[in-house]
């Protein structure tokens, strides 16, 4: 077993997307040879009565999940459990397969522990993903299914893409996420408006009993985010994920002129928007925080601000799967130090 600190310099010699494919190939072997990953699971996957909670009708053994975009095609669900994640959000999946934006479209800002990506929903499409989920679902760790519209679908037809995806995939995941917050599909973020949200949730909720969450961008005024997410909840949204990547390029020294930034530079921006939304919606819906989370302390800050769950993408690339274990063991310690007997008591404790 190679520790990540030895693997990382090799991966970082490769183009980011090539490195991602190498990791995917490695993790996919967990599908054909799960027992080979038992050692990894025992090394990384933390379970403890303090961390376990019931949400969306499922047991979440720990609150640290994989954010969308890493396992776009549902090929690594077993592998993610072996890396220690308590749940995995696959996608973004679109109805038809699509190639995404031209390469290169993923960049590292190494000193800033930040990734800039302009992938553009490259994915195998709903039918292939459906086939893979049929082989895996239900799984020991909950699965979220993140859905988005195809690039060539006009905004006027966008609802149709989302309802098509829900019909095809809702029975194959524990929750669904409506993604209208990626900066890499032209016009997508414009769908973060009242009319679309109203029509979308009215149409979607009629199709499934499964929880449907909305994922929002960090590049909104706090009040706009509060208004939009409150409306979504009023129209039936079962949760909010804040946030996706940012297009505030002033956060890095040498930005590319495409895509969104994730990782360390997103941390405070993402927290601030999450906090504003939580101030209104904590206790009324399930809140999930993503964006720059890279330590137990940061995860705990989000939990105390109202997050039932947290998600990680970029810090996994910079720090490796040991981080997921360390966040979970760190959370146990923080919860114990504060005298809690379960994570649910800490969720939102900074709000009162
Ligand atoms: C390369 C890359 C691809 C991503 N693709 C998606 C995606 O397909 N759908 C989505 O909702 N979010 C996507 N995201 C955003 C992440 O899910 C997450 O919201 C964001 O990166 C902030 O978390 P982080 O700072 O831990 O990376 C992507 C992020 C990265 C870095």
Short mmCIF file of C-alpha atoms and ligand atoms in Angstrom, two decimals:
data_model
loop_
_atom_site.label_atom_id
_atom_site.label_comp_id
_atom_site.label_asym_id
_atom_site.label_seq_id
_atom_site.Cartn_x
_atom_site.Cartn_y
_atom_site.Cartn_z
CA UNK A 1 0.00 0.00 0.00
CA UNK A 2 1.56 3.31 -1.10
CA UNK A 3 0.91 6.19 1.32
CA UNK A 4 -0.54 9.26 -0.41
CA UNK A 5 2.49 11.41 0.39
CA UNK A 6 4.52 9.10 -1.90
CA UNK A 7 1.85 8.80 -4.57
CA UNK A 8 1.09 12.54 -4.71
CA UNK A 9 4.39 13.71 -6.31
CA UNK A 10 3.89 11.14 -9.07
CA UNK A 11 0.28 12.17 -9.65
CA UNK A 12 1.22 15.87 -9.60
CA UNK A 13 3.72 15.27 -12.43
CA UNK A 14 0.74 14.38 -14.61
CA UNK A 15 -1.87 16.72 -16.06
CA UNK A 16 -4.64 16.99 -13.43
CA UNK A 17 -7.18 15.21 -15.59
CA UNK A 18 -4.74 12.40 -16.41
CA UNK A 19 -3.99 12.02 -12.71
CA UNK A 20 -7.72 11.78 -12.09
CA UNK A 21 -8.02 8.97 -14.64
CA UNK A 22 -5.14 7.08 -13.01
CA UNK A 23 -6.84 7.33 -9.61
CA UNK A 24 -10.16 6.30 -11.12
CA UNK A 25 -8.60 3.24 -12.74
CA UNK A 26 -7.09 2.25 -9.40
CA UNK A 27 -10.30 2.78 -7.47
CA UNK A 28 -12.39 0.94 -10.06
CA UNK A 29 -10.56 -2.25 -9.19
CA UNK A 30 -12.58 -2.20 -5.96
CA UNK A 31 -15.58 -3.15 -8.12
CA UNK A 32 -14.03 -6.36 -9.39
CA UNK A 33 -11.99 -7.21 -6.31
CA UNK A 34 -13.67 -5.68 -3.26
CA UNK A 35 -11.71 -7.80 -0.76
CA UNK A 36 -8.46 -6.18 -1.94
CA UNK A 37 -9.87 -2.95 -0.51
CA UNK A 38 -10.77 -4.33 2.93
CA UNK A 39 -7.43 -3.16 4.23
CA UNK A 40 -8.03 0.37 2.90
CA UNK A 41 -11.51 0.45 4.38
CA UNK A 42 -10.25 -0.63 7.80
CA UNK A 43 -7.50 1.99 7.57
CA UNK A 44 -9.63 4.93 6.43
CA UNK A 45 -13.30 4.33 7.25
CA UNK A 46 -14.14 5.70 10.68
CA UNK A 47 -17.30 4.60 12.49
CA UNK A 48 -18.26 5.76 15.96
CA UNK A 49 -21.58 6.19 17.77
CA UNK A 50 -20.81 9.92 18.05
CA UNK A 51 -20.71 10.31 14.27
CA UNK A 52 -23.69 8.19 13.22
CA UNK A 53 -27.01 9.78 12.27
CA UNK A 54 -30.18 8.98 10.34
CA UNK A 55 -31.04 11.24 7.42
CA UNK A 56 -33.16 10.78 4.31
CA UNK A 57 -34.23 7.40 5.74
CA UNK A 58 -30.65 6.11 5.74
CA UNK A 59 -27.87 5.63 8.26
CA UNK A 60 -24.89 7.91 7.71
CA UNK A 61 -22.03 6.25 9.63
CA UNK A 62 -19.91 9.37 9.37
CA UNK A 63 -20.77 12.88 8.09
CA UNK A 64 -17.93 13.36 5.59
CA UNK A 65 -19.00 12.79 1.99
CA UNK A 66 -17.47 13.00 -1.45
CA UNK A 67 -18.66 16.12 -3.28
CA UNK A 68 -20.04 15.83 -6.81
CA UNK A 69 -17.72 15.86 -9.81
CA UNK A 70 -15.10 13.36 -8.66
CA UNK A 71 -17.19 10.28 -9.43
CA UNK A 72 -19.19 11.67 -12.32
CA UNK A 73 -20.06 8.26 -13.72
CA UNK A 74 -20.72 6.18 -10.60
CA UNK A 75 -17.63 4.03 -11.14
CA UNK A 76 -15.98 4.59 -7.74
CA UNK A 77 -18.67 4.13 -5.10
CA UNK A 78 -16.95 1.13 -3.52
CA UNK A 79 -13.58 2.85 -3.82
CA UNK A 80 -14.87 5.94 -2.00
CA UNK A 81 -15.98 3.85 0.93
CA UNK A 82 -12.44 2.44 1.04
CA UNK A 83 -11.12 6.02 1.18
CA UNK A 84 -13.28 6.63 4.25
CA UNK A 85 -16.20 8.66 2.91
CA UNK A 86 -19.48 8.26 4.79
CA UNK A 87 -21.46 8.93 1.60
CA UNK A 88 -20.80 9.54 -2.08
CA UNK A 89 -22.49 11.99 -4.42
CA UNK A 90 -22.13 10.82 -8.00
CA UNK A 91 -22.54 13.06 -11.06
CA UNK A 92 -23.25 15.54 -12.37
CA UNK A 93 -25.09 13.26 -14.77
CA UNK A 94 -26.89 14.64 -17.82
CA UNK A 95 -29.59 12.89 -19.91
CA UNK A 96 -27.32 12.37 -22.92
CA UNK A 97 -23.61 11.58 -22.68
CA UNK A 98 -21.43 14.61 -23.39
CA UNK A 99 -17.73 15.26 -23.82
CA UNK A 100 -17.54 18.48 -21.82
CA UNK A 101 -15.40 21.49 -22.65
CA UNK A 102 -12.17 21.34 -24.66
CA UNK A 103 -9.01 20.28 -22.78
CA UNK A 104 -7.08 21.42 -20.83
CA UNK A 105 -9.93 22.22 -18.47
CA UNK A 106 -8.59 21.41 -15.02
CA UNK A 107 -5.71 23.26 -13.38
CA UNK A 108 -3.88 23.16 -10.06
CA UNK A 109 -2.94 26.27 -8.08
CA UNK A 110 -0.53 24.33 -5.93
CA UNK A 111 0.55 26.95 -3.41
CA UNK A 112 -3.04 27.96 -2.87
CA UNK A 113 -4.26 24.35 -2.55
CA UNK A 114 -6.89 25.24 -5.11
CA UNK A 115 -8.25 23.66 -8.27
CA UNK A 116 -9.70 25.55 -11.20
CA UNK A 117 -11.99 23.46 -13.37
CA UNK A 118 -14.01 24.07 -16.50
CA UNK A 119 -15.02 20.47 -17.10
CA UNK A 120 -18.54 21.23 -18.39
CA UNK A 121 -20.39 18.11 -17.22
CA UNK A 122 -18.34 15.57 -19.12
CA UNK A 123 -20.13 12.32 -18.31
CA UNK A 124 -21.32 8.98 -19.72
CA UNK A 125 -24.98 10.01 -19.68
CA UNK A 126 -28.00 8.79 -17.75
CA UNK A 127 -28.36 5.30 -19.22
CA UNK A 128 -24.82 4.12 -18.51
CA UNK A 129 -24.93 5.61 -15.03
CA UNK A 130 -28.31 3.98 -14.46
CA UNK A 131 -26.80 0.60 -15.35
CA UNK A 132 -23.91 1.09 -12.91
CA UNK A 133 -26.18 2.25 -10.10
CA UNK A 134 -28.39 -0.81 -10.61
CA UNK A 135 -25.36 -2.95 -9.81
CA UNK A 136 -24.47 -1.00 -6.68
CA UNK A 137 -27.63 0.45 -5.11
CA UNK A 138 -28.52 0.21 -2.25
CA UNK A 139 -25.02 0.40 -0.81
CA UNK A 140 -23.72 0.49 2.77
CA UNK A 141 -22.81 4.16 2.41
CA UNK A 142 -25.62 6.39 1.09
CA UNK A 143 -25.49 7.54 -2.53
CA UNK A 144 -26.51 10.99 -3.76
CA UNK A 145 -27.30 11.48 -7.46
CA UNK A 146 -26.38 14.91 -8.79
CA UNK A 147 -28.15 15.85 -12.04
CA UNK A 148 -27.75 18.61 -14.63
CA UNK A 149 -28.98 19.62 -18.04
CA UNK A 150 -27.13 18.91 -21.27
CA UNK A 151 -25.17 21.80 -22.73
CA UNK A 152 -27.29 21.84 -25.89
CA UNK A 153 -30.59 21.86 -24.04
CA UNK A 154 -32.02 25.37 -24.06
CA UNK A 155 -32.97 26.97 -20.76
CA UNK A 156 -36.61 26.77 -21.91
CA UNK A 157 -36.34 22.97 -22.13
CA UNK A 158 -34.17 22.56 -19.03
CA UNK A 159 -36.96 21.31 -16.76
CA UNK A 160 -37.51 18.45 -19.14
CA UNK A 161 -33.87 17.34 -18.71
CA UNK A 162 -34.22 17.38 -14.91
CA UNK A 163 -37.51 15.46 -14.88
CA UNK A 164 -36.13 12.92 -17.37
CA UNK A 165 -33.15 12.35 -15.08
CA UNK A 166 -35.30 12.04 -11.97
CA UNK A 167 -37.52 9.44 -13.64
CA UNK A 168 -34.50 7.42 -14.72
CA UNK A 169 -32.41 7.60 -11.55
CA UNK A 170 -34.53 8.39 -8.47
CA UNK A 171 -34.94 4.76 -7.40
CA UNK A 172 -31.18 4.22 -7.63
CA UNK A 173 -29.98 6.75 -5.06
CA UNK A 174 -30.77 7.96 -1.54
CA UNK A 175 -31.11 11.61 -2.51
CA UNK A 176 -31.12 13.67 -5.68
CA UNK A 177 -29.31 16.98 -6.18
CA UNK A 178 -30.44 19.56 -8.68
CA UNK A 179 -27.32 21.26 -9.98
CA UNK A 180 -27.96 24.66 -11.48
CA UNK A 181 -24.83 26.16 -9.99
CA UNK A 182 -21.95 24.97 -12.16
CA UNK A 183 -20.18 27.87 -13.89
CA UNK A 184 -19.16 25.67 -16.82
CA UNK A 185 -22.43 25.17 -18.68
CA UNK A 186 -23.40 28.43 -20.40
CA UNK A 187 -26.59 29.90 -18.93
CA UNK A 188 -26.93 27.26 -16.20
CA UNK A 189 -26.54 29.63 -13.29
CA UNK A 190 -29.23 31.87 -14.80
CA UNK A 191 -31.63 29.11 -13.79
CA UNK A 192 -31.06 30.14 -10.19
CA UNK A 193 -34.20 32.27 -10.42
CA UNK A 194 -37.62 32.20 -8.79
CA UNK A 195 -39.65 31.08 -11.78
CA UNK A 196 -37.38 28.20 -12.64
CA UNK A 197 -37.05 27.02 -9.04
CA UNK A 198 -40.83 27.09 -8.59
CA UNK A 199 -41.56 25.20 -11.80
CA UNK A 200 -38.69 22.78 -11.27
CA UNK A 201 -39.68 21.71 -7.77
CA UNK A 202 -43.36 21.49 -8.62
CA UNK A 203 -42.56 19.16 -11.52
CA UNK A 204 -39.87 17.18 -9.67
CA UNK A 205 -41.68 16.55 -6.43
CA UNK A 206 -44.57 14.98 -8.34
CA UNK A 207 -42.19 12.31 -9.65
CA UNK A 208 -40.53 10.87 -6.57
CA UNK A 209 -40.67 10.39 -2.84
CA UNK A 210 -36.88 10.59 -2.67
CA UNK A 211 -35.39 13.73 -1.13
CA UNK A 212 -34.48 16.39 -3.68
CA UNK A 213 -31.80 18.91 -2.76
CA UNK A 214 -30.70 22.12 -4.45
CA UNK A 215 -27.00 22.95 -4.86
CA UNK A 216 -26.16 26.64 -5.04
CA UNK A 217 -23.25 28.76 -6.26
CA UNK A 218 -21.22 30.92 -3.87
CA UNK A 219 -21.29 33.92 -6.22
CA UNK A 220 -24.60 35.37 -5.06
CA UNK A 221 -25.44 38.08 -2.62
CA UNK A 222 -26.36 36.51 0.70
CA UNK A 223 -29.93 37.83 0.51
CA UNK A 224 -30.41 36.42 -2.97
CA UNK A 225 -29.21 33.01 -1.78
CA UNK A 226 -31.52 33.15 1.22
CA UNK A 227 -34.51 34.12 -0.93
CA UNK A 228 -33.80 31.44 -3.50
CA UNK A 229 -33.18 28.61 -1.06
CA UNK A 230 -36.17 29.60 1.08
CA UNK A 231 -38.35 29.49 -2.03
CA UNK A 232 -36.92 26.09 -2.97
CA UNK A 233 -37.74 24.73 0.49
CA UNK A 234 -41.23 26.21 0.31
CA UNK A 235 -41.70 24.43 -3.02
CA UNK A 236 -40.56 21.11 -1.60
CA UNK A 237 -36.74 21.00 -1.61
CA UNK A 238 -35.55 18.59 1.09
CA UNK A 239 -32.15 20.15 1.53
CA UNK A 240 -29.59 22.68 0.34
CA UNK A 241 -25.97 22.10 -0.62
CA UNK A 242 -23.82 25.22 -0.37
CA UNK A 243 -21.63 25.65 -2.29
CA UNK A 244 -20.34 24.89 -5.76
CA UNK A 245 -17.13 26.49 -7.15
CA UNK A 246 -16.59 30.26 -7.41
CA UNK A 247 -15.87 32.46 -10.40
CA UNK A 248 -14.19 35.07 -8.22
CA UNK A 249 -10.77 34.85 -9.89
CA UNK A 250 -9.32 37.53 -7.63
CA UNK A 251 -8.88 34.77 -5.04
CA UNK A 252 -5.83 33.28 -6.81
CA UNK A 253 -2.57 34.82 -7.97
CA UNK A 254 -2.50 33.36 -11.49
CA UNK A 255 -6.06 32.54 -12.55
CA UNK A 256 -7.00 30.92 -15.84
CA UNK A 257 -9.85 32.73 -17.53
CA UNK A 258 -12.26 29.77 -17.51
CA UNK A 259 -13.99 27.62 -14.92
CA UNK A 260 -14.56 27.74 -11.19
CA UNK A 261 -12.24 27.70 -8.18
CA UNK A 262 -12.46 25.17 -5.38
CA UNK A 263 -10.38 24.35 -2.33
CA UNK A 264 -8.62 26.56 0.20
CA UNK A 265 -9.40 29.91 -1.46
CA UNK A 266 -13.11 29.08 -1.46
CA UNK A 267 -13.23 28.30 2.26
CA UNK A 268 -14.40 31.61 3.72
CA UNK A 269 -16.61 32.61 0.81
CA UNK A 270 -18.36 29.27 0.93
CA UNK A 271 -18.71 29.40 4.72
CA UNK A 272 -20.19 32.89 4.64
CA UNK A 273 -22.88 31.97 2.14
CA UNK A 274 -23.61 28.72 3.96
CA UNK A 275 -23.91 30.64 7.23
CA UNK A 276 -26.32 33.17 5.72
CA UNK A 277 -28.53 30.40 4.35
CA UNK A 278 -28.33 28.47 7.64
CA UNK A 279 -29.37 31.54 9.61
CA UNK A 280 -32.69 31.31 7.76
CA UNK A 281 -33.10 27.61 7.07
CA UNK A 282 -31.42 25.71 9.90
CA UNK A 283 -34.08 23.51 11.51
CA UNK A 284 -36.35 23.80 8.45
CA UNK A 285 -34.40 21.61 6.04
CA UNK A 286 -31.23 19.52 5.78
CA UNK A 287 -28.12 21.60 5.11
CA UNK A 288 -24.92 20.27 3.58
CA UNK A 289 -21.77 22.37 3.46
CA UNK A 290 -19.05 22.09 0.78
CA UNK A 291 -16.23 24.39 -0.22
CA UNK A 292 -12.69 24.47 1.09
CA UNK A 293 -13.21 22.01 3.95
CA UNK A 294 -9.77 20.61 4.77
CA UNK A 295 -9.67 19.84 8.50
CA UNK A 296 -11.75 18.55 11.39
CA UNK A 297 -11.93 22.08 12.77
CA UNK A 298 -13.36 23.47 9.52
CA UNK A 299 -15.84 20.58 9.26
CA UNK A 300 -16.89 21.22 12.86
CA UNK A 301 -17.33 24.95 12.17
CA UNK A 302 -19.78 24.04 9.36
CA UNK A 303 -21.58 21.49 11.57
CA UNK A 304 -22.00 23.97 14.41
CA UNK A 305 -23.27 26.53 11.88
CA UNK A 306 -26.01 24.07 10.89
CA UNK A 307 -24.57 21.48 8.46
CA UNK A 308 -25.79 17.94 9.01
CA UNK A 309 -23.20 16.71 6.53
CA UNK A 310 -20.07 18.08 4.88
CA UNK A 311 -18.56 17.31 1.49
CA UNK A 312 -15.00 17.35 0.21
CA UNK A 313 -13.37 17.32 -3.20
CA UNK A 314 -10.26 19.48 -3.54
CA UNK A 315 -8.65 18.74 -0.18
CA UNK A 316 -8.73 15.05 -1.12
CA UNK A 317 -6.45 15.86 -4.05
CA UNK A 318 -4.00 17.89 -1.96
CA UNK A 319 -4.03 15.88 1.25
CA UNK A 320 -5.15 12.36 0.29
CA UNK A 321 -7.57 9.93 1.92
CA UNK A 322 -5.77 10.12 5.26
CA UNK A 323 -7.52 13.49 5.55
CA UNK A 324 -10.97 11.86 5.57
CA UNK A 325 -9.93 9.59 8.42
CA UNK A 326 -8.33 12.54 10.24
CA UNK A 327 -11.42 14.71 9.89
CA UNK A 328 -13.61 11.96 11.31
CA UNK A 329 -11.28 11.13 14.21
CA UNK A 330 -10.82 14.86 14.83
CA UNK A 331 -14.60 15.33 14.90
CA UNK A 332 -14.97 12.57 17.49
CA UNK A 333 -12.48 14.39 19.71
CA UNK A 334 -14.13 17.79 19.21
CA UNK A 335 -17.57 16.35 19.98
CA UNK A 336 -16.24 14.61 23.09
CA UNK A 337 -14.46 17.76 24.27
CA UNK A 338 -17.73 19.67 23.98
CA UNK A 339 -19.59 16.99 25.92
CA UNK A 340 -21.89 15.83 23.12
CA UNK A 341 -23.10 12.25 22.96
CA UNK A 342 -23.96 12.43 19.25
CA UNK A 343 -23.23 14.71 16.27
CA UNK A 344 -26.91 15.65 16.01
CA UNK A 345 -26.58 17.62 19.25
CA UNK A 346 -23.75 19.72 17.75
CA UNK A 347 -25.48 20.48 14.45
CA UNK A 348 -26.51 24.13 14.54
CA UNK A 349 -25.21 24.64 18.09
CA UNK A 350 -23.69 27.99 17.09
CA UNK A 351 -27.06 29.22 15.85
CA UNK A 352 -28.82 29.51 19.17
C1 LIG B 1 -12.78 19.05 -11.03
C2 LIG B 1 -14.08 19.40 -10.37
C3 LIG B 1 -15.27 18.98 -10.96
C4 LIG B 1 -16.48 19.28 -10.35
N1 LIG B 1 -17.62 18.84 -10.93
C5 LIG B 1 -18.82 19.06 -10.32
C6 LIG B 1 -20.01 18.54 -10.86
O1 LIG B 1 -20.02 17.83 -11.86
N2 LIG B 1 -21.17 18.83 -10.21
C7 LIG B 1 -21.22 19.57 -9.06
O2 LIG B 1 -22.31 19.78 -8.50
N3 LIG B 1 -20.09 20.06 -8.52
C8 LIG B 1 -18.90 19.82 -9.11
N4 LIG B 1 -17.75 20.30 -8.55
C9 LIG B 1 -17.85 21.13 -7.32
C10 LIG B 1 -17.66 20.30 -6.04
O3 LIG B 1 -18.67 19.34 -5.90
C11 LIG B 1 -17.67 21.19 -4.79
O4 LIG B 1 -18.93 21.79 -4.66
C12 LIG B 1 -16.62 22.30 -4.87
O5 LIG B 1 -15.44 21.83 -5.47
C13 LIG B 1 -16.27 22.86 -3.48
O6 LIG B 1 -15.72 21.86 -2.65
P1 LIG B 1 -14.13 21.68 -2.45
O7 LIG B 1 -13.58 23.04 -2.12
O8 LIG B 1 -14.00 20.68 -1.32
O9 LIG B 1 -13.59 21.16 -3.71
C14 LIG B 1 -16.51 20.01 -9.14
C15 LIG B 1 -15.31 20.42 -8.55
C16 LIG B 1 -14.10 20.11 -9.14
C17 LIG B 1 -12.83 20.56 -8.48
#
